[in-house]
PDB file of C-alpha atoms and ligand atoms in Angstrom:
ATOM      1  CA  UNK A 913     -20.881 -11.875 -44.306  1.00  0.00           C
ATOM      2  CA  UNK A 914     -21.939 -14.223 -46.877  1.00  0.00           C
ATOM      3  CA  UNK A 915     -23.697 -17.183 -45.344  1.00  0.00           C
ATOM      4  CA  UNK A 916     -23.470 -20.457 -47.567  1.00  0.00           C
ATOM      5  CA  UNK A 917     -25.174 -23.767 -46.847  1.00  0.00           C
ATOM      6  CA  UNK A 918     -25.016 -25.248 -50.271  1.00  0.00           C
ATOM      7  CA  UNK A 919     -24.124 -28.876 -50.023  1.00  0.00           C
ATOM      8  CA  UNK A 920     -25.506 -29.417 -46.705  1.00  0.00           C
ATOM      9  CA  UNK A 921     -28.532 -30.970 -45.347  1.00  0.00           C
ATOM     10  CA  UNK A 922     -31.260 -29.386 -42.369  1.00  0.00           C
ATOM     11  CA  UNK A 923     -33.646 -31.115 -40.239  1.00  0.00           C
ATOM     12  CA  UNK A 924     -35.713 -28.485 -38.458  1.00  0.00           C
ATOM     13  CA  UNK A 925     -37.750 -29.936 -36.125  1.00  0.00           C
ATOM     14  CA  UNK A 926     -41.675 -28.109 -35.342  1.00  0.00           C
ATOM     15  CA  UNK A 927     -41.007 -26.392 -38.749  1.00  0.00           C
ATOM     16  CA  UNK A 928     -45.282 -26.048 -39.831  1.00  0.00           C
ATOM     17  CA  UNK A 929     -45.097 -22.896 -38.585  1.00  0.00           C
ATOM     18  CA  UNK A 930     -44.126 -20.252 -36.221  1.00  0.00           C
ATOM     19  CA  UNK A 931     -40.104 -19.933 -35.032  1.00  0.00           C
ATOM     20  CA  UNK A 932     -39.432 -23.088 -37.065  1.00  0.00           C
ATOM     21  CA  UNK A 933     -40.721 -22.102 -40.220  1.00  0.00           C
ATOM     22  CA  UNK A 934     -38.947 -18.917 -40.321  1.00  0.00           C
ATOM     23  CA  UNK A 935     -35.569 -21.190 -39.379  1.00  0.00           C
ATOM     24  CA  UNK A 936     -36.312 -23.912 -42.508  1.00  0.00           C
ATOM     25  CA  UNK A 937     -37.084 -20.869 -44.653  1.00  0.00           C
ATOM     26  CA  UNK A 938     -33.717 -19.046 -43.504  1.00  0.00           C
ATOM     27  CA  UNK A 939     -31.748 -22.272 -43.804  1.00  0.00           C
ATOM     28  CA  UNK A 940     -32.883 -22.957 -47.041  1.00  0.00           C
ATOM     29  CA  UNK A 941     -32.733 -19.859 -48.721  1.00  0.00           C
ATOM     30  CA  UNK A 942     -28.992 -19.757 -47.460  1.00  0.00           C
ATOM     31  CA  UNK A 943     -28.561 -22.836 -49.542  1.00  0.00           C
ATOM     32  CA  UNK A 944     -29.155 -26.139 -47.441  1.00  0.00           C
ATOM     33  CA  UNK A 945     -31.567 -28.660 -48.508  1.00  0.00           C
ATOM     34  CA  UNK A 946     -34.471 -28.223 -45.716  1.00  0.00           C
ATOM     35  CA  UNK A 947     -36.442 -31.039 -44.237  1.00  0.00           C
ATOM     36  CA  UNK A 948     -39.392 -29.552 -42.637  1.00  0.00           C
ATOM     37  CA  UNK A 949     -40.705 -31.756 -39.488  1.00  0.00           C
ATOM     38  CA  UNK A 950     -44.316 -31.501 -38.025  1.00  0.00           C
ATOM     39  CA  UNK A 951     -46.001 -33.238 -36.032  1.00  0.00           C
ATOM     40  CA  UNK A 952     -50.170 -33.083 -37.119  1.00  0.00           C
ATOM     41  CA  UNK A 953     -49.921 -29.791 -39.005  1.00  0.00           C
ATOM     42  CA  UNK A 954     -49.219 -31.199 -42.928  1.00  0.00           C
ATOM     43  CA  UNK A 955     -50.637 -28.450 -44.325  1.00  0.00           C
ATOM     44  CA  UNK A 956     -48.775 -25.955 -42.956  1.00  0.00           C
ATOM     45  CA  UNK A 957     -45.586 -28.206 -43.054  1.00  0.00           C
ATOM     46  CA  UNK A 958     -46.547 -27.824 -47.446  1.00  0.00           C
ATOM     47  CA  UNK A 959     -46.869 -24.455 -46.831  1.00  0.00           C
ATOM     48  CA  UNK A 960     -43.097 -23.952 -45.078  1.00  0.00           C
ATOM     49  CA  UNK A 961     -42.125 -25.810 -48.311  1.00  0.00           C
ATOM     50  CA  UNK A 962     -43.916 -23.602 -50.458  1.00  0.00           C
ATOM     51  CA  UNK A 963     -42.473 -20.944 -49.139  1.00  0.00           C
ATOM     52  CA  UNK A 964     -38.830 -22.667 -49.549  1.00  0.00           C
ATOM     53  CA  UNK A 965     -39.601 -23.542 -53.387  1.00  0.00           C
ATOM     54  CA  UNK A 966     -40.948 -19.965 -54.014  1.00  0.00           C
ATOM     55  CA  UNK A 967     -37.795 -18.624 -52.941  1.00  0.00           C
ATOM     56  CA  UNK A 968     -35.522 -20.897 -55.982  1.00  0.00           C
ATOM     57  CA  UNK A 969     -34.683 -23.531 -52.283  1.00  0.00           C
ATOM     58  CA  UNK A 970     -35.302 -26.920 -52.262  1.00  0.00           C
ATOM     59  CA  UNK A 971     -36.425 -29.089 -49.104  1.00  0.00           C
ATOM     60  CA  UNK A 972     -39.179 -31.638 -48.014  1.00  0.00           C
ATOM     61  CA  UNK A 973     -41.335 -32.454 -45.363  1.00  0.00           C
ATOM     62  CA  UNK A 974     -41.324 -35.055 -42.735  1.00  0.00           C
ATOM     63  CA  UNK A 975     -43.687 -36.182 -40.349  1.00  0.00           C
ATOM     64  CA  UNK A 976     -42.449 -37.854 -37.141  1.00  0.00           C
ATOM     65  CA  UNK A 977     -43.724 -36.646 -32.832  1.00  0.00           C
ATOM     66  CA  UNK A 978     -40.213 -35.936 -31.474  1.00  0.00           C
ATOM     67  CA  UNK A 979     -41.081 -37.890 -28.592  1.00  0.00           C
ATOM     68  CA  UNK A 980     -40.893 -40.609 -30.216  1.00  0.00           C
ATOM     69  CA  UNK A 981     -37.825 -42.408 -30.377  1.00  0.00           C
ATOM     70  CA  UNK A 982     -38.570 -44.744 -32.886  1.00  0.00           C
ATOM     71  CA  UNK A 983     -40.037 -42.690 -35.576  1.00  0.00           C
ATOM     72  CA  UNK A 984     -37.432 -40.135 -35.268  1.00  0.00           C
ATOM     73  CA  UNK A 985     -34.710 -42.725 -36.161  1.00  0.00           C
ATOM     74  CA  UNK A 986     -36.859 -43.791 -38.706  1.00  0.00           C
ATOM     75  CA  UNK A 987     -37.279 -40.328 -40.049  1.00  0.00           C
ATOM     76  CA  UNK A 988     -33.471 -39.420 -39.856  1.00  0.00           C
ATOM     77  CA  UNK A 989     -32.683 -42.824 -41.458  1.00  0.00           C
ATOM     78  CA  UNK A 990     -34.941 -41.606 -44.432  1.00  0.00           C
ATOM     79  CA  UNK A 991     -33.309 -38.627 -44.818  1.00  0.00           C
ATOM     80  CA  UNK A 992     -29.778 -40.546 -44.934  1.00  0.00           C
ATOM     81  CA  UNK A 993     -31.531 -42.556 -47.497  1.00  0.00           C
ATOM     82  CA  UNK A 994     -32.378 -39.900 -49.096  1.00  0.00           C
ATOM     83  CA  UNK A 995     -29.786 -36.970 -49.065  1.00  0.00           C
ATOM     84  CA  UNK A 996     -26.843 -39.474 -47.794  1.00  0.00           C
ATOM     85  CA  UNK A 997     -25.829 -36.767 -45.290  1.00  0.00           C
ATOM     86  CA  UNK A 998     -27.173 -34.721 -42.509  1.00  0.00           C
ATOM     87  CA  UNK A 999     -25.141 -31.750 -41.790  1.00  0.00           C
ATOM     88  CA  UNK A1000     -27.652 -29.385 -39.830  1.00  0.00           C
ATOM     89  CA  UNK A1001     -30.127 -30.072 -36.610  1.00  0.00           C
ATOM     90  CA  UNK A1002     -32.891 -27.615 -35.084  1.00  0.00           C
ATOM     91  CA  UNK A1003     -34.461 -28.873 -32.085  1.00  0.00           C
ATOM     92  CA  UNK A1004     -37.399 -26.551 -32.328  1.00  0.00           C
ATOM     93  CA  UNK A1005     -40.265 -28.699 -31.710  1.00  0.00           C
ATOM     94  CA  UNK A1006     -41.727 -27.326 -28.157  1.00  0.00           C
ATOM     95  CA  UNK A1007     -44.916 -27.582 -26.349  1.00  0.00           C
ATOM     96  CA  UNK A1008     -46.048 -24.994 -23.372  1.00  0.00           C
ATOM     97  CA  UNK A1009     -48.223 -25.854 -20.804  1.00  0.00           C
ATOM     98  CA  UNK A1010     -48.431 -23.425 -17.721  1.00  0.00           C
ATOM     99  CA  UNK A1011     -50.081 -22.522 -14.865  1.00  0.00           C
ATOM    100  CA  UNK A1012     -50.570 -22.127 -10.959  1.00  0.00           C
ATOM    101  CA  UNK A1013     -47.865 -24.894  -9.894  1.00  0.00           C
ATOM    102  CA  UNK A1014     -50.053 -26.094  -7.207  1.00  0.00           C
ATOM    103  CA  UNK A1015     -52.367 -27.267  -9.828  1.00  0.00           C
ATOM    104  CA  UNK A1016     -49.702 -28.867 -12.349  1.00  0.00           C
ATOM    105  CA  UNK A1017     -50.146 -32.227 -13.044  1.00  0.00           C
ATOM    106  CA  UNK A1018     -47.886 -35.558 -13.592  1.00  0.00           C
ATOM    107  CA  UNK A1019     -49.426 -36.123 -16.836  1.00  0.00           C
ATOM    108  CA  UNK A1020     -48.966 -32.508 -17.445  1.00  0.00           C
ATOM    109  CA  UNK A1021     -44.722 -32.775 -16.076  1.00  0.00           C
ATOM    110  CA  UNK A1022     -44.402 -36.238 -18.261  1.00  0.00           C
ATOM    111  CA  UNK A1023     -45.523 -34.571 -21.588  1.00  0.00           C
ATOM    112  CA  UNK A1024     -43.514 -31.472 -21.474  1.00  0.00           C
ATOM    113  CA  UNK A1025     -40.180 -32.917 -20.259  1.00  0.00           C
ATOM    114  CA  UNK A1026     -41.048 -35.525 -23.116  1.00  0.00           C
ATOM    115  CA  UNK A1027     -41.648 -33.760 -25.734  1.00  0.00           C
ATOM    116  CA  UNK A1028     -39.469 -30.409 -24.984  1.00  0.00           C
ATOM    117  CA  UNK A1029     -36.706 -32.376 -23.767  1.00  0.00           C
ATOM    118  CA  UNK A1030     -36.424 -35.790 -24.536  1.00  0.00           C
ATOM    119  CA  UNK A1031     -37.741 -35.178 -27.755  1.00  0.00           C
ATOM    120  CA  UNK A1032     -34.570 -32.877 -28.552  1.00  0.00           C
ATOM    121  CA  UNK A1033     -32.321 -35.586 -27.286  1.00  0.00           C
ATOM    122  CA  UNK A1034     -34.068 -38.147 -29.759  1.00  0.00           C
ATOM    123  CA  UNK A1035     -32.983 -36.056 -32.481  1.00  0.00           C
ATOM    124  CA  UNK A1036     -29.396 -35.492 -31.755  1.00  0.00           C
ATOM    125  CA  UNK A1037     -28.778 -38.803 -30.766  1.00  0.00           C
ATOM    126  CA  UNK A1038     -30.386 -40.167 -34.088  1.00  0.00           C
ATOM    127  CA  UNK A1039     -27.837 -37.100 -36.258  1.00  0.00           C
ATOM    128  CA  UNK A1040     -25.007 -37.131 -34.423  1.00  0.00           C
ATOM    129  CA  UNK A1041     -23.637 -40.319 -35.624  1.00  0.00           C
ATOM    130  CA  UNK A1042     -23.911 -39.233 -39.808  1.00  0.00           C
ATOM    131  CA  UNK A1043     -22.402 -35.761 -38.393  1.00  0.00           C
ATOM    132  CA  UNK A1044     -19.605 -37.449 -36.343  1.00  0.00           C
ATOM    133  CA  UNK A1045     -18.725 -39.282 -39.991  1.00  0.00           C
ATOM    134  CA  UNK A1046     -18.758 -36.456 -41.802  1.00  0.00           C
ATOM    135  CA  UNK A1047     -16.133 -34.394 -39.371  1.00  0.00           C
ATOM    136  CA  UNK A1048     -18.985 -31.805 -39.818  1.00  0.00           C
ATOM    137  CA  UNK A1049     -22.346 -31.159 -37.543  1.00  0.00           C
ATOM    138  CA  UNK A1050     -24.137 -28.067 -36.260  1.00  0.00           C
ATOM    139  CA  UNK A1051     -26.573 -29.106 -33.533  1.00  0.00           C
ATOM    140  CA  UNK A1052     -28.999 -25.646 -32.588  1.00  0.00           C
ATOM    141  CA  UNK A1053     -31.698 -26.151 -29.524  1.00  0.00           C
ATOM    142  CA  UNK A1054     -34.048 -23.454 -29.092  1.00  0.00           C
ATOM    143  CA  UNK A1055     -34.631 -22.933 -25.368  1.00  0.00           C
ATOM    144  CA  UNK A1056     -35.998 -19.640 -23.683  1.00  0.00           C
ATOM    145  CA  UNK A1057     -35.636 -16.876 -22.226  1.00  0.00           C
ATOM    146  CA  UNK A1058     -37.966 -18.110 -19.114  1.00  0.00           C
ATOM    147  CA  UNK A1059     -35.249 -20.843 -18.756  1.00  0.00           C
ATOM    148  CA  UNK A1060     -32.812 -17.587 -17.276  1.00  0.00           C
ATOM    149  CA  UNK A1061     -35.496 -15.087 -16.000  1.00  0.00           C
ATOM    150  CA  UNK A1062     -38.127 -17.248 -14.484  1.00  0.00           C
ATOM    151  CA  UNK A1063     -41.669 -16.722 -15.090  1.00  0.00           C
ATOM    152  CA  UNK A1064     -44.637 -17.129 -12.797  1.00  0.00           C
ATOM    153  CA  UNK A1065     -46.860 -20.096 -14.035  1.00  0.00           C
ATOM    154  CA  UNK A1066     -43.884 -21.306 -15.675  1.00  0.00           C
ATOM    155  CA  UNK A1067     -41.789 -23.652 -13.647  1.00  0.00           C
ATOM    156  CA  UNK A1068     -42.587 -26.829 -15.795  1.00  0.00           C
ATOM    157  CA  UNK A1069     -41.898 -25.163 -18.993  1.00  0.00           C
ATOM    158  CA  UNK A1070     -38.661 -23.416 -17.374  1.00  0.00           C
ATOM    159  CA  UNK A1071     -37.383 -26.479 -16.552  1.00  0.00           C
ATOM    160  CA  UNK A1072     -37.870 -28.211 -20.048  1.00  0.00           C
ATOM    161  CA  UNK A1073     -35.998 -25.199 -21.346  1.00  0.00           C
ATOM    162  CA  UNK A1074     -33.335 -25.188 -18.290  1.00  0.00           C
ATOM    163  CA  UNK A1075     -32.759 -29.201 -18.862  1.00  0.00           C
ATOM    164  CA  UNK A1076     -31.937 -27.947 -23.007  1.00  0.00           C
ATOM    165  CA  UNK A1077     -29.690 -25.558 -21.755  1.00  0.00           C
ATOM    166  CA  UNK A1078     -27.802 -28.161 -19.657  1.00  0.00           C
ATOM    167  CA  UNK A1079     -27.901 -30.882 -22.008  1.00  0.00           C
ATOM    168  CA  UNK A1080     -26.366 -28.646 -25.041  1.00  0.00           C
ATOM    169  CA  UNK A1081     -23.288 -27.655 -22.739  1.00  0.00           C
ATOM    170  CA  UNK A1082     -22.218 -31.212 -22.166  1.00  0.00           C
ATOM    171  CA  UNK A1083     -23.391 -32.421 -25.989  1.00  0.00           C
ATOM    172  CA  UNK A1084     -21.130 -29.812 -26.877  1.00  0.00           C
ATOM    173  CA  UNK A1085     -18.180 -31.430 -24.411  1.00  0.00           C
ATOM    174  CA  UNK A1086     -18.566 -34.542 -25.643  1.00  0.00           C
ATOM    175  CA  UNK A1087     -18.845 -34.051 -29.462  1.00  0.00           C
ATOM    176  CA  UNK A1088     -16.468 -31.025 -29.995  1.00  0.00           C
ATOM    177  CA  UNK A1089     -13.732 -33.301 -31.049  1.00  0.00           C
ATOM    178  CA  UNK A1090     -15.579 -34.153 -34.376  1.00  0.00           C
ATOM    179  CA  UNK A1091     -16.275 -30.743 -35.048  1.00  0.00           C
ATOM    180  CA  UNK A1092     -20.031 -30.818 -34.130  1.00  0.00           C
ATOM    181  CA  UNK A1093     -20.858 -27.466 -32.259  1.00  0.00           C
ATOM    182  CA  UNK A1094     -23.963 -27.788 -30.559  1.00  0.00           C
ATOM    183  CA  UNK A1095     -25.469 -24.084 -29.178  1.00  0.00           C
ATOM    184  CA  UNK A1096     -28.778 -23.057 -28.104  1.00  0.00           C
ATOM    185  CA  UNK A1097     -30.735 -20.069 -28.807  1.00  0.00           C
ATOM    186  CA  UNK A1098     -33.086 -18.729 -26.313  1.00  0.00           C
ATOM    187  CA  UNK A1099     -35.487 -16.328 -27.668  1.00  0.00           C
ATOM    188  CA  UNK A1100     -38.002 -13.788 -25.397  1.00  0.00           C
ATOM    189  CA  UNK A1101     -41.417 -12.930 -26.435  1.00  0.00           C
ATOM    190  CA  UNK A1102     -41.422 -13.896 -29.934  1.00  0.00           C
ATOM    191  CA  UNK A1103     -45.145 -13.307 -31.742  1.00  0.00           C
ATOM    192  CA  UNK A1104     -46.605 -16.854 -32.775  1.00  0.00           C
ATOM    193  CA  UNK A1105     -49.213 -19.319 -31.846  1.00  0.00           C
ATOM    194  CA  UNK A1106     -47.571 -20.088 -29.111  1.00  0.00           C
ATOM    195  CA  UNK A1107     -48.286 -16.379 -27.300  1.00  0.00           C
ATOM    196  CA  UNK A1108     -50.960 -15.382 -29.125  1.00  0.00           C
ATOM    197  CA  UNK A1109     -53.965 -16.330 -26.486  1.00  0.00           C
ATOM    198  CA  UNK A1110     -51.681 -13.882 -24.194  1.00  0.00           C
ATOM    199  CA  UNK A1111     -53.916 -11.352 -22.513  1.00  0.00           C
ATOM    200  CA  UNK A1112     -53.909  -7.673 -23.679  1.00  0.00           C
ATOM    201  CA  UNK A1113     -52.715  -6.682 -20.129  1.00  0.00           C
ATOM    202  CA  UNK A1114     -50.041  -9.058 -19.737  1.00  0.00           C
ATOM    203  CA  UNK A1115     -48.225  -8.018 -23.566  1.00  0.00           C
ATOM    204  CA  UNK A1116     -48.525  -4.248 -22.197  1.00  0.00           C
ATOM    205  CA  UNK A1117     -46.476  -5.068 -19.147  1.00  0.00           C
ATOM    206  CA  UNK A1118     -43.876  -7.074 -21.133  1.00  0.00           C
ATOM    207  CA  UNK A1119     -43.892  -4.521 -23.697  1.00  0.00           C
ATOM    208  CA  UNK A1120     -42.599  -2.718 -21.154  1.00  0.00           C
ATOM    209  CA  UNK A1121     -39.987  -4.917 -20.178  1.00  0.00           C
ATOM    210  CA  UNK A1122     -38.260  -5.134 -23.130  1.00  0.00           C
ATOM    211  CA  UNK A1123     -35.844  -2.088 -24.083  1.00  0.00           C
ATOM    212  CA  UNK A1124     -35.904  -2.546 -27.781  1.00  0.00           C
ATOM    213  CA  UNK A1125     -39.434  -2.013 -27.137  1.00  0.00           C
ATOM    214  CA  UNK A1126     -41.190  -4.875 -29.279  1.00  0.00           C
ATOM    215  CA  UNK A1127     -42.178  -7.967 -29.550  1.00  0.00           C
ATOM    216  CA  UNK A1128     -40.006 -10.393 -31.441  1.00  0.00           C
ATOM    217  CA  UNK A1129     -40.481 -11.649 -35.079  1.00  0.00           C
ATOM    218  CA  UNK A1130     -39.903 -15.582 -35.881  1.00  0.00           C
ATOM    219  CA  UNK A1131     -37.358 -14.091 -38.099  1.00  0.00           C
ATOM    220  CA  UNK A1132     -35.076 -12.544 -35.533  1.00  0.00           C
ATOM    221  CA  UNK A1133     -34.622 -15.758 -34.442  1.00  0.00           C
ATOM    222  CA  UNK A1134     -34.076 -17.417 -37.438  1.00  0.00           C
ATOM    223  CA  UNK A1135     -31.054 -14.932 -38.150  1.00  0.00           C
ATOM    224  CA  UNK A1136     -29.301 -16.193 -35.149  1.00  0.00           C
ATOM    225  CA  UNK A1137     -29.955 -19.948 -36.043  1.00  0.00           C
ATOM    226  CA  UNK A1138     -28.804 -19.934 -39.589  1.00  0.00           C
ATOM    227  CA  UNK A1139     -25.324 -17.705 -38.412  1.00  0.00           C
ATOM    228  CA  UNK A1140     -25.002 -20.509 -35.630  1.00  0.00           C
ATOM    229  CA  UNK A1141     -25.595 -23.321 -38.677  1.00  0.00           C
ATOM    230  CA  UNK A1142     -22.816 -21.942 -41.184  1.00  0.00           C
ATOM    231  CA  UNK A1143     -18.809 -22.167 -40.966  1.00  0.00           C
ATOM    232  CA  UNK A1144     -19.011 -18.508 -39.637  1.00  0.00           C
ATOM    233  CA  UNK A1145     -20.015 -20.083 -36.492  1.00  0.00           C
ATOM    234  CA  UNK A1146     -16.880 -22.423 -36.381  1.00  0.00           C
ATOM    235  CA  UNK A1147     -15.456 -21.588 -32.911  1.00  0.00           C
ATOM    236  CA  UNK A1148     -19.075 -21.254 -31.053  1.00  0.00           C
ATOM    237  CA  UNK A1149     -19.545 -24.202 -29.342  1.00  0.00           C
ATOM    238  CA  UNK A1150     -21.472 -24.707 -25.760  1.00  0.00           C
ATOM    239  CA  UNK A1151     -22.976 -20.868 -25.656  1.00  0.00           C
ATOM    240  CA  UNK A1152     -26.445 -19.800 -25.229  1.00  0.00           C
ATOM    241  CA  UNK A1153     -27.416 -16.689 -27.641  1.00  0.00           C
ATOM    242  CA  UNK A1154     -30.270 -14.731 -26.253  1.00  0.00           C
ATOM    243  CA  UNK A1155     -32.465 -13.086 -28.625  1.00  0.00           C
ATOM    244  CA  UNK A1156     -34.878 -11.270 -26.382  1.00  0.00           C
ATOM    245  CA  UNK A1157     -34.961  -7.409 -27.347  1.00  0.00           C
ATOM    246  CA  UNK A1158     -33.104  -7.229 -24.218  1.00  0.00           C
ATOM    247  CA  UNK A1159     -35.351  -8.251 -21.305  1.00  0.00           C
ATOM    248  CA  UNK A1160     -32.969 -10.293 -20.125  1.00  0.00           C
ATOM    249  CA  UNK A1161     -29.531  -8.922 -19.995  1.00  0.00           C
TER     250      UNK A1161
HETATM  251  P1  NAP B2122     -45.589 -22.846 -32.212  1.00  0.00           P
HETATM  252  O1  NAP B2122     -45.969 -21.720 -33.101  1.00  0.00           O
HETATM  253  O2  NAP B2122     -46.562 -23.326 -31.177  1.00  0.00           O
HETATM  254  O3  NAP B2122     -45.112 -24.067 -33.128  1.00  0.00           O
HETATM  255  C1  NAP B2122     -44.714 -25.264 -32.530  1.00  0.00           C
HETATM  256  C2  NAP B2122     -44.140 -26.182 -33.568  1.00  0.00           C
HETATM  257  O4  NAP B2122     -43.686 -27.369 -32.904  1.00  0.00           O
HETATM  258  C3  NAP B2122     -45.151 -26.624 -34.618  1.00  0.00           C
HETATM  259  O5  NAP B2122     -44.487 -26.746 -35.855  1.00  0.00           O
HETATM  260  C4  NAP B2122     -45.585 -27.998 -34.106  1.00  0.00           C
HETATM  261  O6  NAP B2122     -46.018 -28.881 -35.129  1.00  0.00           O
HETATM  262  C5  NAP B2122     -44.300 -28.495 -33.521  1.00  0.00           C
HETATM  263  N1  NAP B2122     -44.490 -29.564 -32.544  1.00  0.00           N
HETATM  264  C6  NAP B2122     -45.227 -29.518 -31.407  1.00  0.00           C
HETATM  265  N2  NAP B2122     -45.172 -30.705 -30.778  1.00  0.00           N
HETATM  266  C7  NAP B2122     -44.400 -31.514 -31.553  1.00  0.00           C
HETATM  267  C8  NAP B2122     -43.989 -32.861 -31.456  1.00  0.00           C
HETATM  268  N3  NAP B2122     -44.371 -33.622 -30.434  1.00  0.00           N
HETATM  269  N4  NAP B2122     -43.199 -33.371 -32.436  1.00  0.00           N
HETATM  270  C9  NAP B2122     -42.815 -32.605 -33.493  1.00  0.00           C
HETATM  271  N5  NAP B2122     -43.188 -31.328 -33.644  1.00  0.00           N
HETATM  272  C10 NAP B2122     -43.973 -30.791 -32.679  1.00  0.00           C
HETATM  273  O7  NAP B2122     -44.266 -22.513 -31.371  1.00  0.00           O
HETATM  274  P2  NAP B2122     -43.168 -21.340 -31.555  1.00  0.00           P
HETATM  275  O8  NAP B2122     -43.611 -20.165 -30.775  1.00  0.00           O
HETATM  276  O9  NAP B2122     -42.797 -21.217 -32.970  1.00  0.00           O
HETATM  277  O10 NAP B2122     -41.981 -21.994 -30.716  1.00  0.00           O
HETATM  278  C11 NAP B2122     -40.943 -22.754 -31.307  1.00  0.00           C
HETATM  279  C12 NAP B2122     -39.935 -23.101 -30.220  1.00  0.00           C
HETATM  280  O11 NAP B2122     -39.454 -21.893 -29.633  1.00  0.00           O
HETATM  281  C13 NAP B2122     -40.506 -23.930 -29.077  1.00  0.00           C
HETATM  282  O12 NAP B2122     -39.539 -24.847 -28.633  1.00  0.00           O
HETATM  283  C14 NAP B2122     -40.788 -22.891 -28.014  1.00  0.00           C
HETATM  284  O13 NAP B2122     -40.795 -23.452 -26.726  1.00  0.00           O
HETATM  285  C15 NAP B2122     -39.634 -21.934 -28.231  1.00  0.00           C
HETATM  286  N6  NAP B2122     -39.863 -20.577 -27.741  1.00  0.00           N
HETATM  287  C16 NAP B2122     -40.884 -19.822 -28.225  1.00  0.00           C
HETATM  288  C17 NAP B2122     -41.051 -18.527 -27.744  1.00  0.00           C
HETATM  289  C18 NAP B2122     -42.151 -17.607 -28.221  1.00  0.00           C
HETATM  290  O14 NAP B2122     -42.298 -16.515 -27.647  1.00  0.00           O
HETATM  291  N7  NAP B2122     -42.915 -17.958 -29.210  1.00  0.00           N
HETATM  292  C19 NAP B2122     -40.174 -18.024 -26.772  1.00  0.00           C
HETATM  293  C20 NAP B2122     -39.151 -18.825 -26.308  1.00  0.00           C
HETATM  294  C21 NAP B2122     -38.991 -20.104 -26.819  1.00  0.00           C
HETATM  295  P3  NAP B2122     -47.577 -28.948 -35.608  1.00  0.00           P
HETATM  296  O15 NAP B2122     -47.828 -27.650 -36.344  1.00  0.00           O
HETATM  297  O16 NAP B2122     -47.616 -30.144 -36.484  1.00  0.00           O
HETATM  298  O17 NAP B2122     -48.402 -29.055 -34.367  1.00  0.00           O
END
């Protein structure tokens, strides 16, 4: 399969490092010009890029907090400045905060549903308008695995990541008719900052629930997202694709 994004535009969203740089690097190499969003993190944002240039692919960076609905229609209308188009969207931006629920806080509920959640809704509703144009959109959230399996300490994030599951099914209902397929991807343990402060004890005993019998690399994500993003994809629309090693089946 030969995976071509020439001519079209990304926006990955959280793309300084971890899941999302691997998915800006992917997406560019496969030919799209790759806006690279962070939120404080510029220099690992230039570093994404470097990576992209380094590789003969062109993209840029962007700063804008996906929470914020302003400054991500101010972003987006840069890039249509810009690029005149926007063909591709990765909600990756995400935030965890866990814990004993009987200890989780309001402040604690109102940031991850905002920024997990809402902040994935302020990006599609600021693309889907240039995509619904162009007769052409690919809209990819990144939930999780703990959305389907549960966790324990997890029921705030699991519900940020249930809520993207939800909201992609009936994004995909409502925007299918311009061809814009909107999918999510929910990947299991995948080895970035965002598990690395996971105990020694706790990675042995999910080691052990996971039959491929690894951990997963930013990359095997990025595989599915860039397949989801190109006209191979064409009749996937509404679907979840887990990438998990198979711990959850
Ligand atoms: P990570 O290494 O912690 O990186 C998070 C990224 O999101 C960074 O680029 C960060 O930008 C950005 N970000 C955070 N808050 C933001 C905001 N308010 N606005 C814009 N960008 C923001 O995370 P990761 O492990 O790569 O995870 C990426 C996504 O996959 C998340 O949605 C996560 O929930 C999901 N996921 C991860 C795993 C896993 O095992 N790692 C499993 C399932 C799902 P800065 O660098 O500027 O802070």
């Amino acid at each position: 399969m030969n995976i071509d994004l020439r001519n079209k535009v990304a926006l990955v969203s959280g793309a300084s490092r971890g899941i999302g740089r691997a998915v800006a690097v992917g997406l560019a190499k496969s030919g799209a010009f790759t806006y690279v969003n962070f939120v404080r993190n510029e220099e690992g944002a230039q570093y994404t890029l470097k990576i992209i240039q380094d590789n003969g692919a062109q993209g840029s960076t962007i700063q804008f907090p996906v929470e914020d609905r302003i400054a991500v229609q101010e972003g987006i209308k840069k890039i249509l400045i810009e690029k005149g188009r926007l063909d591709i969207l990765v909600n990756n931006a995400g935030i965890w905060i866990g814990g004993s629920s009987l200890r989780l806080r309001g402040d604690q509920w109102k940031r991850l549903l905002e920024v997990n959640l809402e902040g994935a809704f302020n990006c599609i509703q600021a693309s889907v308008r240039p995509m619904m144009k162009q007769r052409w959109g690919r809209i990819i959230n990144i939930s999780s695995v703990i959305a389907f399996s549960g966790n324990v300490g997890d029921a705030l994030y699991g519900a940020s990541k249930a809520g993207v599951v939800g909201m992609t099914k009936s994004l995909a209902r409502e925007f299918a008719s311009r061809n814009i397929c909107i999918n999510a991807v929910a990947p299991g343990f995948i080895e970035t900052d965002m598990t690395r402060d996971i105990s020694a004890e706790v990675r042995n005993e999910m080691l052990e629930m996971i039959p491929l019998g690894r951990f997963g690399a930013p990359e095997d994500v990025a595989g599915v997202v860039v397949f989801l993003a190109s006209d191979e994809a064409s009749y996937i629309t509404g679907q979840v694709i887990h990438v998990n090693g198979g711990l959850y089946m």
